XYZ file of C-alpha atoms in Angstrom:
279
model
C 27.056 2.919 -18.623
C 28.968 1.554 -15.768
C 27.658 3.532 -12.156
C 31.754 4.784 -11.535
C 30.298 6.603 -14.790
C 26.862 7.384 -13.780
C 27.109 8.151 -10.049
C 29.128 11.643 -10.789
C 27.010 13.055 -13.211
C 23.276 12.121 -11.467
C 25.224 13.494 -8.545
C 25.664 17.226 -10.573
C 21.970 16.537 -11.852
C 20.603 16.219 -8.467
C 22.522 19.052 -7.312
C 21.236 20.599 -4.136
C 18.021 18.175 -3.382
C 19.958 14.512 -2.472
C 23.359 13.316 -1.330
C 23.748 10.135 -3.354
C 24.062 7.299 -1.603
C 25.298 3.214 -3.237
C 23.588 2.270 -5.757
C 21.036 -0.864 -5.171
C 19.411 -3.460 -7.276
C 18.086 -2.434 -10.452
C 14.400 -3.112 -10.978
C 12.664 -3.779 -14.806
C 14.840 -1.857 -16.329
C 15.202 1.090 -14.007
C 18.425 1.968 -12.023
C 17.659 2.891 -8.498
C 20.262 4.681 -5.693
C 20.119 5.661 -2.320
C 19.971 9.069 -1.084
C 19.249 11.760 1.493
C 17.518 14.784 1.470
C 19.756 17.918 1.717
C 17.686 19.727 3.847
C 16.227 17.729 5.999
C 17.839 14.425 6.376
C 15.247 12.453 5.194
C 16.211 9.163 3.019
C 15.385 9.031 -0.656
C 15.084 6.397 -3.442
C 16.884 7.463 -6.677
C 14.756 6.212 -9.719
C 17.097 6.451 -13.214
C 14.241 5.726 -15.823
C 16.295 4.442 -19.408
C 16.255 6.465 -22.036
C 12.928 6.387 -24.998
C 11.794 4.518 -26.240
C 11.968 2.057 -23.592
C 11.669 4.359 -20.923
C 9.771 7.641 -20.379
C 10.613 11.222 -22.378
C 11.815 13.761 -19.625
C 9.235 15.493 -20.303
C 6.460 13.605 -20.093
C 7.759 12.304 -16.138
C 8.295 16.377 -15.212
C 4.694 16.935 -16.010
C 3.395 13.985 -14.445
C 5.623 14.906 -11.456
C 4.800 18.040 -11.684
C 0.657 17.465 -11.864
C 0.900 14.952 -8.633
C 2.491 17.977 -6.380
C -0.346 19.483 -6.920
C -2.427 17.604 -4.881
C -2.854 17.417 -1.103
C -4.017 13.903 -0.555
C -2.040 12.560 3.011
C -2.271 9.806 1.696
C -0.432 9.725 -1.782
C 3.740 9.763 -0.821
C 4.157 11.821 -3.395
C 8.177 12.401 -5.900
C 10.159 15.031 -4.116
C 12.541 15.972 -7.597
C 12.287 14.897 -11.390
C 15.179 15.533 -13.520
C 17.414 15.013 -16.638
C 20.263 13.359 -17.042
C 21.211 12.946 -20.684
C 17.846 12.497 -21.624
C 16.961 9.711 -19.007
C 14.552 10.772 -16.620
C 14.484 10.295 -13.000
C 12.588 10.696 -10.162
C 13.623 11.324 -6.191
C 10.730 9.535 -4.324
C 10.660 8.993 -0.013
C 11.931 5.772 1.623
C 8.556 5.334 3.676
C 9.141 4.013 7.060
C 5.245 1.899 7.498
C 5.688 -1.824 6.158
C 4.297 -2.337 2.736
C 1.427 -4.319 2.751
C 3.495 -7.107 1.219
C 5.763 -7.045 4.507
C 2.543 -6.403 6.743
C 1.427 -10.134 5.236
C 4.272 -11.846 5.175
C 4.638 -11.542 9.228
C 1.228 -11.436 10.594
C -0.776 -12.875 8.159
C -4.374 -11.045 6.890
C -5.897 -8.371 8.284
C -7.713 -7.862 10.744
C -11.516 -7.512 9.417
C -11.615 -4.089 10.467
C -8.572 -2.674 9.590
C -8.970 -4.019 6.278
C -11.703 -2.235 5.625
C -10.075 0.807 6.882
C -7.195 -0.074 4.506
C -8.938 -1.086 1.583
C -11.364 2.377 2.512
C -8.169 4.568 2.930
C -6.250 2.957 -0.663
C -9.743 3.459 -2.494
C -10.111 7.088 -1.346
C -5.931 8.073 -2.471
C -7.366 6.732 -5.971
C -10.333 8.826 -5.911
C -8.353 11.579 -5.664
C -6.006 10.475 -7.962
C -8.718 10.020 -10.593
C -10.408 13.323 -9.891
C -7.505 14.882 -11.266
C -7.410 13.060 -14.672
C -4.499 11.348 -13.383
C -3.698 7.455 -12.056
C -1.271 5.545 -10.073
C -0.517 2.968 -12.864
C 1.704 0.653 -11.063
C -0.301 -0.224 -7.828
C 1.311 -3.651 -5.746
C 1.978 -4.813 -2.455
C 4.675 -3.289 -2.566
C 3.406 0.393 -3.358
C 0.786 0.028 -0.464
C 2.643 0.893 2.809
C 0.028 0.176 6.245
C 0.078 1.252 9.436
C -2.778 0.474 12.016
C -4.607 3.213 11.006
C -3.211 4.616 8.540
C -2.577 3.981 4.182
C 0.287 5.355 2.018
C 0.787 5.022 -1.709
C 4.467 5.209 -3.261
C 5.823 3.835 -6.451
C 5.045 6.936 -8.665
C 8.295 7.237 -10.672
C 6.919 3.776 -12.013
C 5.111 4.560 -14.341
C 4.180 7.650 -16.452
C 0.571 6.878 -17.497
C -3.142 7.606 -16.353
C -4.504 4.664 -16.391
C -7.349 4.642 -14.093
C -8.573 1.469 -15.432
C -5.201 -0.445 -14.254
C -5.882 0.932 -11.027
C -9.192 -0.099 -10.275
C -8.389 -3.526 -11.634
C -5.770 -3.778 -9.013
C -8.050 -3.299 -6.052
C -9.499 -6.060 -7.011
C -6.229 -8.772 -5.980
C -4.870 -5.747 -3.605
C -8.828 -5.943 -1.322
C -7.907 -10.164 -1.446
C -4.953 -10.160 0.257
C -5.871 -7.672 2.788
C -8.102 -9.940 4.148
C -6.771 -13.506 3.402
C -2.533 -12.810 3.278
C -1.940 -13.834 -0.550
C -2.930 -12.786 -3.605
C -5.508 -14.768 -5.796
C -4.987 -17.186 -7.564
C -6.846 -18.687 -10.399
C -10.902 -18.065 -9.720
C -11.134 -17.969 -5.714
C -14.957 -18.251 -5.412
C -16.509 -16.061 -3.017
C -14.044 -14.123 0.070
C -16.481 -15.199 2.725
C -16.017 -19.277 1.432
C -11.926 -18.514 3.113
C -12.541 -15.787 5.450
C -14.944 -15.699 8.487
C -16.627 -12.933 9.945
C -17.351 -11.010 5.933
C -20.029 -8.342 5.234
C -22.671 -9.679 2.746
C -21.595 -6.298 1.137
C -17.862 -6.923 1.489
C -17.974 -10.288 -0.028
C -20.240 -8.732 -3.265
C -18.068 -5.875 -3.474
C -14.743 -8.014 -3.807
C -16.451 -10.402 -6.164
C -17.548 -7.761 -8.827
C -13.810 -6.681 -8.304
C -12.139 -9.558 -9.146
C -15.177 -10.474 -11.901
C -13.532 -12.160 -14.790
C -15.033 -10.416 -17.262
C -13.932 -6.668 -16.776
C -17.026 -5.110 -18.216
C -18.644 -6.074 -15.062
C -16.172 -4.739 -13.082
C -16.673 -1.290 -11.003
C -15.414 1.446 -13.383
C -15.363 4.763 -11.301
C -13.318 4.909 -7.682
C -16.488 6.234 -6.100
C -18.467 4.005 -6.713
C -16.094 1.779 -4.863
C -16.197 3.856 -1.906
C -19.909 4.315 -1.900
C -19.994 0.884 -0.391
C -17.487 1.000 1.550
C -18.086 4.357 3.165
C -21.685 2.876 4.528
C -19.441 0.444 6.608
C -19.490 2.385 9.818
C -15.825 2.207 11.369
C -16.518 2.110 15.265
C -13.133 0.873 17.605
C -13.026 -2.693 18.151
C -13.317 -3.114 21.781
C -10.170 -4.048 23.825
C -11.160 -8.167 24.496
C -12.472 -8.348 20.275
C -8.758 -6.307 19.392
C -7.344 -9.081 22.056
C -9.508 -11.732 20.767
C -9.013 -11.411 17.074
C -5.267 -9.614 17.198
C -6.346 -6.803 15.564
C -3.587 -4.448 14.570
C -1.415 -7.686 13.590
C -3.873 -9.931 11.385
C -5.667 -12.136 12.610
C -4.979 -14.989 15.263
C -5.543 -18.182 13.631
C -8.857 -19.867 15.676
C -6.152 -22.717 17.955
C -4.619 -19.170 18.702
C -7.710 -18.060 19.784
C -8.431 -21.288 21.534
C -5.298 -21.109 23.684
C -6.583 -16.933 24.208
C -10.205 -18.079 25.526
C -8.438 -20.904 27.919
C -6.368 -18.213 29.159
C -8.699 -15.476 29.920
C -11.329 -18.472 31.420
C -7.820 -19.678 33.831
C -7.233 -15.987 35.128
C -10.887 -15.688 36.009
C -10.618 -19.050 37.621
C -7.911 -18.004 39.985
C -9.317 -14.672 40.486
C -12.521 -16.110 41.634
C -10.759 -18.620 43.423
C -8.374 -15.412 45.497
C -12.457 -14.168 46.267
C -13.645 -16.714 47.760
C -10.571 -17.914 49.878
C -10.975 -13.669 51.021
C -14.154 -14.198 52.437
């Protein structure tokens, strides 16, 4: 079905919810459209799934969205609407302003250790909330996780109707590795501390268990992962450590840290000389 044919019918199905915009590049058999919320003007994305059996049934997608919208977790960017176009389910979701983890890591490299722990903790708490409700994301990746210096948001719930909690837990290991190293693991990666300084021993063990080659050795519940992460203190970094580490912008390289320290020492030397001369 061509875009010219489907657009007016999709707009009719959207009704008062949204004003349809341009069609975006398709993704995995799903057609994507930009849109704006008629009530708030918020930027939306409309995901039009294939008809069954290639895609989910409208009834299954509607049931999933209704159950998701009963949750009230701040990290979950839940769908704002769901509908049916000739047997093909569509879902409307908000376009988040926070960069995806893929964008953030690509621009700034690995997260600072403190920020990485906060991000992993926030992500795990959101997953635990889903699992307690008998739901799951089912398609977690670096594009579904959005990062700010203090918060995590999860989008992409329209990608699946599955409630596969195991898939969420299996995704945590690669995501955690990427948070602290700047890239997804490639094959057998060893210990996180072999690739990154300053990794606490408990975090090292946790990430290793999440990435265990034998799935039977990985954690089976999000609460178990959260129990380890909640044991870490979350003090605010000092201004000096934030400056040296690059908190909120990823870690500085050793060469960059050396340059920063040199500038600080030069500044202190100039200040001391000025004080001596003034006396």
